[in-house]
XYZ file of C-alpha atoms in Angstrom:
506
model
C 0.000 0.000 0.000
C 1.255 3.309 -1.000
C 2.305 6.039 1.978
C 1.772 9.124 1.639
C 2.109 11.829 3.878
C 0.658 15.741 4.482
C 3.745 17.435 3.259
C 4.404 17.635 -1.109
C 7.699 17.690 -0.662
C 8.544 14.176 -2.472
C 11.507 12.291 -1.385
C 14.093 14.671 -0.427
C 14.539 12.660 2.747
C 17.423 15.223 3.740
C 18.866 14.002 6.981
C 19.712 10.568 5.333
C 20.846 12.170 2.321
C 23.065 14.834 4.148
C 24.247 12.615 6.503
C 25.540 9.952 3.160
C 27.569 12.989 2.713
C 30.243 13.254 5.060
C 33.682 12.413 5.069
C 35.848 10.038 5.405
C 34.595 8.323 2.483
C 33.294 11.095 0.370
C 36.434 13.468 0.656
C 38.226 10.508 -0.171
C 36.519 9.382 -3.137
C 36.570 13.387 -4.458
C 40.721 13.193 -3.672
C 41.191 10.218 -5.676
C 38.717 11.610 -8.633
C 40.832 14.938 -7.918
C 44.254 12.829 -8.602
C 42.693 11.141 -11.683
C 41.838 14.427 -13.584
C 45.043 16.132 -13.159
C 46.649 13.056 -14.593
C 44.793 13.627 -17.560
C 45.179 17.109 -17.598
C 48.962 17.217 -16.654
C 49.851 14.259 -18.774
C 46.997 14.502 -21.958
C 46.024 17.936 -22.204
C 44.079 17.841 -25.501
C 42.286 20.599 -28.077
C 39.858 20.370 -30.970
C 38.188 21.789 -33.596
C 35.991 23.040 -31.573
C 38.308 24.073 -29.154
C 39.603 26.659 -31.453
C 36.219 27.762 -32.040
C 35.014 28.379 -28.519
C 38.421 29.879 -27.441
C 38.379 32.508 -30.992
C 34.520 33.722 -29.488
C 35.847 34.115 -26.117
C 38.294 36.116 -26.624
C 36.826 38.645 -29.058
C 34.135 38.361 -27.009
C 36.021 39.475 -23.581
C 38.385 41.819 -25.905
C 35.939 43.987 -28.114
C 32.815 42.887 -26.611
C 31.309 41.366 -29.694
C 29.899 37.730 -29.948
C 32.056 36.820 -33.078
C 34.821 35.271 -34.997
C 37.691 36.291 -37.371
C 36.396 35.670 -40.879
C 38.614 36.883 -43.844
C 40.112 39.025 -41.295
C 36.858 41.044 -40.275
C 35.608 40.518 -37.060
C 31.793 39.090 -37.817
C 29.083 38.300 -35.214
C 27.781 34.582 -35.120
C 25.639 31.980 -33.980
C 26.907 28.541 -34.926
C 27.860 28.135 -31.193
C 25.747 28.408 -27.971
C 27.207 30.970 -25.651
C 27.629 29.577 -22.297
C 30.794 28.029 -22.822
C 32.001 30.613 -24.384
C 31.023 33.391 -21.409
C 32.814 30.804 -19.024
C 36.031 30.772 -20.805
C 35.760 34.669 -21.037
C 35.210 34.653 -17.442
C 38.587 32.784 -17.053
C 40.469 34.828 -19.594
C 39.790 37.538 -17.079
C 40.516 36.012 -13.944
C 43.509 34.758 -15.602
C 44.658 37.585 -17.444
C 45.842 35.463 -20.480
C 43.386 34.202 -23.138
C 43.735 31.220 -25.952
C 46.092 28.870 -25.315
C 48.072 31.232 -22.596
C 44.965 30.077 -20.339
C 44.057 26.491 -21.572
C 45.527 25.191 -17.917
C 43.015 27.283 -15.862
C 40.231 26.263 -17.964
C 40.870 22.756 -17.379
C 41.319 22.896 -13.483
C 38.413 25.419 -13.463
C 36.786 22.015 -15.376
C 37.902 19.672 -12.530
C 36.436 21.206 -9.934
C 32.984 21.249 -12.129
C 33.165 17.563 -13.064
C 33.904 16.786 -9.274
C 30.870 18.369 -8.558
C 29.106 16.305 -11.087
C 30.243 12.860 -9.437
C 28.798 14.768 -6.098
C 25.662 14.919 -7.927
C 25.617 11.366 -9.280
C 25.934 10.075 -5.948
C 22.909 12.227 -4.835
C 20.842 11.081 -7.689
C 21.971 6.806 -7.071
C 19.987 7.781 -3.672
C 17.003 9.647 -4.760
C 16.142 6.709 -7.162
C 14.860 4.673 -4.233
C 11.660 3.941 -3.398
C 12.236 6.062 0.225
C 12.026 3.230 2.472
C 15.218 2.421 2.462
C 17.951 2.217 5.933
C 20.502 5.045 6.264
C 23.086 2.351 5.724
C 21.418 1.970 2.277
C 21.191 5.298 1.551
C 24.796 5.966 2.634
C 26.160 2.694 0.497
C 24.404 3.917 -2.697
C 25.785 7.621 -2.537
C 29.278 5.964 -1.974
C 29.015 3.837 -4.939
C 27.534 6.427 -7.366
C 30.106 8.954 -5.857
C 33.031 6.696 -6.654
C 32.179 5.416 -10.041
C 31.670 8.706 -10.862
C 35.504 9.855 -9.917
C 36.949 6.534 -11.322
C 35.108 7.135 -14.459
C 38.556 7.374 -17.040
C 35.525 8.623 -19.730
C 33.926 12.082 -18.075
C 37.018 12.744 -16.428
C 39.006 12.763 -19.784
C 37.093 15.419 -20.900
C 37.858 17.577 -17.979
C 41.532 17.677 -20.001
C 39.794 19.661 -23.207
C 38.408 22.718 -23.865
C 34.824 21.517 -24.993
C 31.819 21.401 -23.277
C 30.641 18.282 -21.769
C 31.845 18.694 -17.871
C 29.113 21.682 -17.982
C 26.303 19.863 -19.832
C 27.213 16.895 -17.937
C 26.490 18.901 -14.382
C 23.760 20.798 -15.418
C 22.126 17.355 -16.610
C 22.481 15.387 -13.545
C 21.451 18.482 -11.799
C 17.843 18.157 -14.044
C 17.671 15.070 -13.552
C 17.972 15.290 -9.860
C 15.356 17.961 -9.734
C 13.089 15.968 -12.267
C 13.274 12.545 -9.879
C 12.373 14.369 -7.162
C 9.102 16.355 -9.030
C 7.973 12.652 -10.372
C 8.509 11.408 -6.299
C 5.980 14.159 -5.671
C 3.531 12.952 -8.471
C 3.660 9.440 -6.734
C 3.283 10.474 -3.222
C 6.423 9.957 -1.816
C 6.958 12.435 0.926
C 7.991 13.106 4.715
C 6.015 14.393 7.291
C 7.149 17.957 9.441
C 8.753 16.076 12.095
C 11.005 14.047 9.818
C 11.663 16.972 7.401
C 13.783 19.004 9.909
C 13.212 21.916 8.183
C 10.444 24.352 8.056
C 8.720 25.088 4.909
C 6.390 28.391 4.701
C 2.830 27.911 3.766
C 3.613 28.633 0.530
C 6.074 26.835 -0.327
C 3.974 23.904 1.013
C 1.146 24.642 -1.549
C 3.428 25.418 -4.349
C 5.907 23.079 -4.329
C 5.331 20.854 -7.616
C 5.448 24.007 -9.487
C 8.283 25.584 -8.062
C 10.100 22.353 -8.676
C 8.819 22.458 -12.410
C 10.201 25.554 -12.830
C 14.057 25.179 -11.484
C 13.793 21.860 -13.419
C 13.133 23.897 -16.790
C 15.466 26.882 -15.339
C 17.994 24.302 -15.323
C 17.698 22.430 -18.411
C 17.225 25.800 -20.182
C 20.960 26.818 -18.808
C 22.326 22.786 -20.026
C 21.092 24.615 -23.646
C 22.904 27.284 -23.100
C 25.991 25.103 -23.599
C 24.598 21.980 -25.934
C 21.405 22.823 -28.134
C 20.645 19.704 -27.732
C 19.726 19.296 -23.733
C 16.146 20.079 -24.042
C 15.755 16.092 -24.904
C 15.903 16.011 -21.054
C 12.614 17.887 -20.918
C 10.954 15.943 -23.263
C 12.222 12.723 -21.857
C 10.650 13.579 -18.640
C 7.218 14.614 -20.337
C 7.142 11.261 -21.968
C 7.468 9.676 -18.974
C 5.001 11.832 -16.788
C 2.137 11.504 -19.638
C 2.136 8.009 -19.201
C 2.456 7.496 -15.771
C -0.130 10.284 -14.890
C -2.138 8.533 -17.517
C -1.935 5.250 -15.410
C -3.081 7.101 -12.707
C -5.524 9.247 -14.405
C -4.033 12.477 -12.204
C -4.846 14.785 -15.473
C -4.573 17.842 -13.108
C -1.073 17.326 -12.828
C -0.084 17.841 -16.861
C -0.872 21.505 -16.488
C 2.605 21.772 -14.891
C 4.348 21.120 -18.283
C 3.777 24.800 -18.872
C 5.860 26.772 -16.291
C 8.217 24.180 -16.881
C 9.051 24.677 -20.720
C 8.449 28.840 -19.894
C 11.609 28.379 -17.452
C 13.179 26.355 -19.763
C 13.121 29.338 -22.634
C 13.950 32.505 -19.881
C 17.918 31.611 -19.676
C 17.601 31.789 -24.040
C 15.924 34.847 -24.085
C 19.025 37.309 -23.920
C 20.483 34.790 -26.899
C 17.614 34.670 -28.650
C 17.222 38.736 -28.445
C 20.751 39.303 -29.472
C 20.366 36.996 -32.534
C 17.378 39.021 -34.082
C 19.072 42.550 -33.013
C 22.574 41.607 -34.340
C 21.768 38.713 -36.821
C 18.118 39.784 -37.786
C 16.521 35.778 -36.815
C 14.708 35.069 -34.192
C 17.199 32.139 -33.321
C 16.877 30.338 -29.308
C 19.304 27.548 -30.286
C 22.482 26.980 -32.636
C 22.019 26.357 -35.971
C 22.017 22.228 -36.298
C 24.788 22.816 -39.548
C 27.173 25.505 -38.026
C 27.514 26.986 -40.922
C 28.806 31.005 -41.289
C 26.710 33.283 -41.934
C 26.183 32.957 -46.271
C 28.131 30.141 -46.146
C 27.150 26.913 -48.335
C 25.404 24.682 -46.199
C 25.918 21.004 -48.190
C 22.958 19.197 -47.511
C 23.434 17.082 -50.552
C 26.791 15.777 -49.262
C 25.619 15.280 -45.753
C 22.971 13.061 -47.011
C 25.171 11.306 -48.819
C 27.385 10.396 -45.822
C 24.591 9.089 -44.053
C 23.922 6.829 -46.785
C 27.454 4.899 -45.378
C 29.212 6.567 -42.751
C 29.181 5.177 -38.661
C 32.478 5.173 -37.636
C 33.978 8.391 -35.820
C 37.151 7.758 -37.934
C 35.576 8.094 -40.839
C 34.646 12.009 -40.277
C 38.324 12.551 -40.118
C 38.770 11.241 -43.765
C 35.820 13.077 -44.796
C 33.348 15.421 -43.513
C 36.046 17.320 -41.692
C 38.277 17.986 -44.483
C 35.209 19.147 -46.220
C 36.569 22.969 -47.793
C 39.443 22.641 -45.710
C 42.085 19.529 -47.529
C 41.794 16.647 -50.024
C 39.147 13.938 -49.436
C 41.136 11.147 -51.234
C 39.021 8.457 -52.741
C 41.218 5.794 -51.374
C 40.105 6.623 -47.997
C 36.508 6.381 -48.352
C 35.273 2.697 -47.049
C 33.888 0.617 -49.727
C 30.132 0.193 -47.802
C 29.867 4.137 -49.768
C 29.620 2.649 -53.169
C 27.447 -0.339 -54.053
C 28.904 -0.423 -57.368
C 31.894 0.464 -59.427
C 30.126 3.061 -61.660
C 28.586 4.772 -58.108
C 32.559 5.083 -57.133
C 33.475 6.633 -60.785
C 30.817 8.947 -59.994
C 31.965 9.948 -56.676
C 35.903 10.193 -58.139
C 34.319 12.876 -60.834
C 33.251 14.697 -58.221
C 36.245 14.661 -55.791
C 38.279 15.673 -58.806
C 36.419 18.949 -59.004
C 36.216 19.443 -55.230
C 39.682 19.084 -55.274
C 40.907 21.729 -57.118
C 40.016 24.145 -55.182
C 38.959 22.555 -51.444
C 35.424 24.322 -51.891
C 32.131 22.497 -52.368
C 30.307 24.345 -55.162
C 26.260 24.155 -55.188
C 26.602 22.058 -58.202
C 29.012 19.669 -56.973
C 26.459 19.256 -53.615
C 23.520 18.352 -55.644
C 25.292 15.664 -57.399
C 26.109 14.073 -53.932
C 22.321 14.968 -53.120
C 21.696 12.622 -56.274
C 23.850 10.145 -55.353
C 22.661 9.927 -51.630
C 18.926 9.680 -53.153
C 19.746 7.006 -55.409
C 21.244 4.862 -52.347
C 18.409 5.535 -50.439
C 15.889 4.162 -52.518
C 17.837 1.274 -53.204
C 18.321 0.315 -49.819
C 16.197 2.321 -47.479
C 16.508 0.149 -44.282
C 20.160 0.798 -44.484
C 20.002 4.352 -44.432
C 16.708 4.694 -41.849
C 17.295 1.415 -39.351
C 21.081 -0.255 -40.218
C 23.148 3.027 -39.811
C 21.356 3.940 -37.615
C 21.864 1.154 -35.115
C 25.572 0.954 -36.247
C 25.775 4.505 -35.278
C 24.486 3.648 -32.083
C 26.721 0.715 -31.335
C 29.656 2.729 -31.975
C 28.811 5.621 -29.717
C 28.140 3.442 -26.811
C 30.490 0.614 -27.420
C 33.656 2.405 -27.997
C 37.085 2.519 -25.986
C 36.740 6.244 -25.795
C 40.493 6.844 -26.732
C 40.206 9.769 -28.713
C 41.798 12.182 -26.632
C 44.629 9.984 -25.888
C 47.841 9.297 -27.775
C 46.966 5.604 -29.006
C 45.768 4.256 -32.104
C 42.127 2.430 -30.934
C 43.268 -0.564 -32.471
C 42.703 -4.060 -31.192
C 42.561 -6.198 -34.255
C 44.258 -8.368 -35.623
C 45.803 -9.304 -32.308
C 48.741 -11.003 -32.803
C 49.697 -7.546 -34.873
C 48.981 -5.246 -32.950
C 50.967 -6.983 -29.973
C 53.603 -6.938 -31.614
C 53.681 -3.845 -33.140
C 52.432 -2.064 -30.056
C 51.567 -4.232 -27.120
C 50.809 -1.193 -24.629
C 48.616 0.770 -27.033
C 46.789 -2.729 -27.651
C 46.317 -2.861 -23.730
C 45.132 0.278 -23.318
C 42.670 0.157 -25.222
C 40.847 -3.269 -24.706
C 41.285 -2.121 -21.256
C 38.956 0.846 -22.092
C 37.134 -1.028 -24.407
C 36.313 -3.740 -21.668
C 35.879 -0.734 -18.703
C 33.405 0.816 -21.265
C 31.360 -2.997 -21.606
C 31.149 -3.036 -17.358
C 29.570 0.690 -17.109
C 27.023 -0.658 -19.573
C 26.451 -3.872 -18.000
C 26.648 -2.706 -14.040
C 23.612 0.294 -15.930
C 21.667 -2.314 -17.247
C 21.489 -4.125 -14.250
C 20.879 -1.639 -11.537
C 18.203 -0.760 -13.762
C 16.864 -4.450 -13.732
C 17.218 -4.817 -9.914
C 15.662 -1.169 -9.780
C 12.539 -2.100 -12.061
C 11.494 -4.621 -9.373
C 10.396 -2.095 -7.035
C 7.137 -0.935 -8.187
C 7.218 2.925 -6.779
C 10.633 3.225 -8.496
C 9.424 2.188 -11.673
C 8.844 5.958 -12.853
C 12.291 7.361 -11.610
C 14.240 4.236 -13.635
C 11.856 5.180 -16.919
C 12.973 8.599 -16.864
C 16.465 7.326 -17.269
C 15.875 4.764 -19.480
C 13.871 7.362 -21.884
C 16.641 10.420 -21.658
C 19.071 7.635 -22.975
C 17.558 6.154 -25.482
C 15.695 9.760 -26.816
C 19.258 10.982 -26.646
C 21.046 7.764 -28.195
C 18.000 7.740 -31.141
C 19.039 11.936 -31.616
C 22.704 11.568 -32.005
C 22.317 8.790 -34.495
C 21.069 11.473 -36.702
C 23.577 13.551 -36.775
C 25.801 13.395 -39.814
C 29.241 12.999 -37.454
C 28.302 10.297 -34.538
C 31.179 11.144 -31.950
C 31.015 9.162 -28.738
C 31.918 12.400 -26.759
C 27.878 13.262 -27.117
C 26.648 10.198 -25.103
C 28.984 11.366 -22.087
C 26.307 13.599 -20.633
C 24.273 10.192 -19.963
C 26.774 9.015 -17.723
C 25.583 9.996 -14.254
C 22.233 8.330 -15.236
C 24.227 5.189 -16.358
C 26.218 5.504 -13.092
C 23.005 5.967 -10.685
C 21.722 2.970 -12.130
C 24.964 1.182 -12.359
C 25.137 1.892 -8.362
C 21.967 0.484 -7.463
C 23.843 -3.331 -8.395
C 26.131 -2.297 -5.107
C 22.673 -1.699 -3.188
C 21.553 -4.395 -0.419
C 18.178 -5.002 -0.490
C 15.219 -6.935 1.138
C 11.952 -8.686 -0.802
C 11.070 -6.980 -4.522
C 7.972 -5.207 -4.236
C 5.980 -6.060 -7.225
């Protein structure tokens, strides 16, 4: 039978939760985490394309106070990246006093200290997945083992050792999700009374709870898209799950609630979205999905022509990303992009134009457009379901090595160990680390599905995943750095295997 109590405040159940909190194990966990990131950034400091990017904006936006890059040496406002990244590394090019490249070393500890707070948050999250009837010594073993495979995680913290943005999305999303466990706790009834609450809510906080909750759930979410356009998939995750289980329960009252959520969700955009129609004259609340200049060629054609074939994050360096920038040699496009030898003349005709020059002209685009239309009705389960999936393996089942110094390789075996036996270990170490997150995730989630009043909390994780995992396998260049921000939901799961617990209620 379900409890529930007078006060609407679902599931906090702060005294437990504060008291998992406390050192010696915590501080310990966050020292080793600590000692892991600056090994990376110490020994594997790493940049990007987009590093470049983000660090150009910064500084001309610190400098001259204009949101904008250097294009053929004029100084021209633009909106192909989100700005919150951006603001944070101006706000450490002036705490620093050096900017670029001068400052990359600050950034990254700056990024420690926001990815330790993430593994904080993971541990908090592990805990508020229970049902709430759980011992202290539950509670307290849960927040230790989402705390600690959050700092021993080799994948987030690697990224702590680049300029790019995933510690932030990462923290911001664990912080929504925290916030949107705890309003879908409320929906089921899950709550303290005064006396266990040890702390005094007013009146109206009492009576307004769910949607005051809704809205720093949006708030938050809508500063995750300040950094990746692509973070309101949280929001809609959490919808999808809410319809239905509100459905279940027929509690159609509760959907109205949607609504000061996605209007918090859209005030942190507002100043972005106002600058883009002053300066850029759109009314523009996200990134552009191409991040393309402003004029600039955006080559659709091409782009669905590469996801007539392409899966593999090595392939985009051969590729895409020499697109009007080098050669694309013909050699090193995989044979799965031609199904027969006259489609691969056809392809060479074009490269040998594109070539000459290292632009894409509109002409050349539409005869990839042709060619990626011609695939697709040949074989349109391989472009809409196989790629798709392969895309999908990849992302999640990767060794994650591509801000190291190793090759990825693994195969064929007795090669590779002899040609390089440590880079072989390396990474079917990762490789093999990467397989037990997944497992340990699939299995808290299984042991977590068994309790009925949990049920809700475990969908909402399940759904962000997959919603996310089904987005990014859309995208024209799948890079396994985009699935990173579903970590701490992987982890909380994952730390549920480490939970003891009595009869499943089902």
């Amino acid at each position: 039978m379900r409890r529930v109590f007078s006060n609407p405040l679902a599931a906090l159940r702060p005294p437990r939760t504060l008291a998992a909190l406390r050192p010696p194990g915590t501080l310990t966990a966050l020292a080793v985490g600590l000692c892991l990131r600056l090994f990376f950034v110490l020994k594997f400091p790493a940049g990007s394309g987009d590093t470049a990017l983000y660090e150009q904006i910064a500084t001309n936006w610190l400098k001259h106070g204009i949101y904008a890059m250097d294009v053929a040496g004029t100084l021209t406002p633009v909106d192909l990246r989100m700005p919150g990244y951006p603001a944070f590394l101006a706000i450490i090019y002036a705490l620093a006093g050096k900017t670029g490249d001068a400052a990359r070393l600050w950034v990254m500890f700056a990024q420690i200290a926001v990815d330790l707070l993430s593994c904080v948050a993971t541990g908090a999250l592990a805990t508020l997945l229970l049902t709430g009837d759980e011992s202290p010594s539950t509670i307290k073993r849960l927040f230790s083992a989402g705390l600690w495979l959050a700092a021993l995680c080799p994948f987030t913290a690697n990224y702590t050792a680049v300029p790019l943005t995933e510690v932030f999305a990462t923290l911001l999303t664990v912080v929504a999700l925290i916030l949107l466990v705890l309003l879908q706790k409320s929906f089921g009834g899950y709550s303290v009374s005064g006396p266990e609450l040890r702390m005094r809510l007013t009146s109206f906080l009492s009576r307004h709870f769910l949607t005051i909750l809704s809205i720093v759930a949006g708030f938050v979410v809508g500063l995750a898209t300040l950094f990746r356009p692509e973070s309101p998939l949280i929001l809609i995750a959490a919808w999808l799950v809410f319809a239905a289980f509100l459905s279940l329960r027929l509690e159609w009252r509760r959907f109205w609630l949607i609504l000061p959520m996605g209007i918090a969700w859209a005030l942190p955009l507002l100043p972005w979205a106002a600058r883009n129609a002053v300066t850029l004259h759109e009314v523009q609340f996200l990134a552009p999905r191409n991040s393309n200049l402003p004029g600039e060629l955006v080559p659709y054609g091409f782009m669905a022509w590469e996801k007539t074939w392409l899966y593999r994050v090595r392939d985009c360096y051969l590729v895409p990303w020499k697109l009007n920038d080098d050669v694309i040699n013909l050699e090193e496009i995989p044979a799965n992009a031609f199904d027969t030898p006259e489609e691969k003349e056809r392809v060479a005709a074009i490269l040998d134009q594109y070539n000459d020059d290292f632009f894409l002209t509109p002409n050349e685009d539409a005869a990839f457009a042709k060619l990626a239309k011609e695939r697709t009705s040949r074989h349109p389960l391989r472009t809409y379901l196989w790629l798709p999936v392969k895309r999908a393996v990849r992302i999640w089942f990767t060794p994650r090595i591509e801000l190291l110094p190793v090759s990825g390789h693994v195969f064929p075996l007795a090669y590779m160990w002899e040609e390089d036996p440590v880079d072989q270990r390396v990474t079917s170490g990762l490789f093999l680390l990467n397989i037990v997150y997944i497992a340990l995730g699939v299995w808290g989630a299984f042991l977590l599905w068994q309790q009925r009043f949990a049920r809700p909390a475990v969908a909402l994780m399940i759904v962000f995943i997959l919603l996310r995992t089904v987005f990014l396998t859309t995208l024209e260049t799948p890079e396994p750095r985009y699935v990173l921000v579903c970590f701490p939901a992987l982890l909380a799961l994952a730390a549920q295997v480490f939970a003891k617990r009595g009869t499943p209620s089902l």
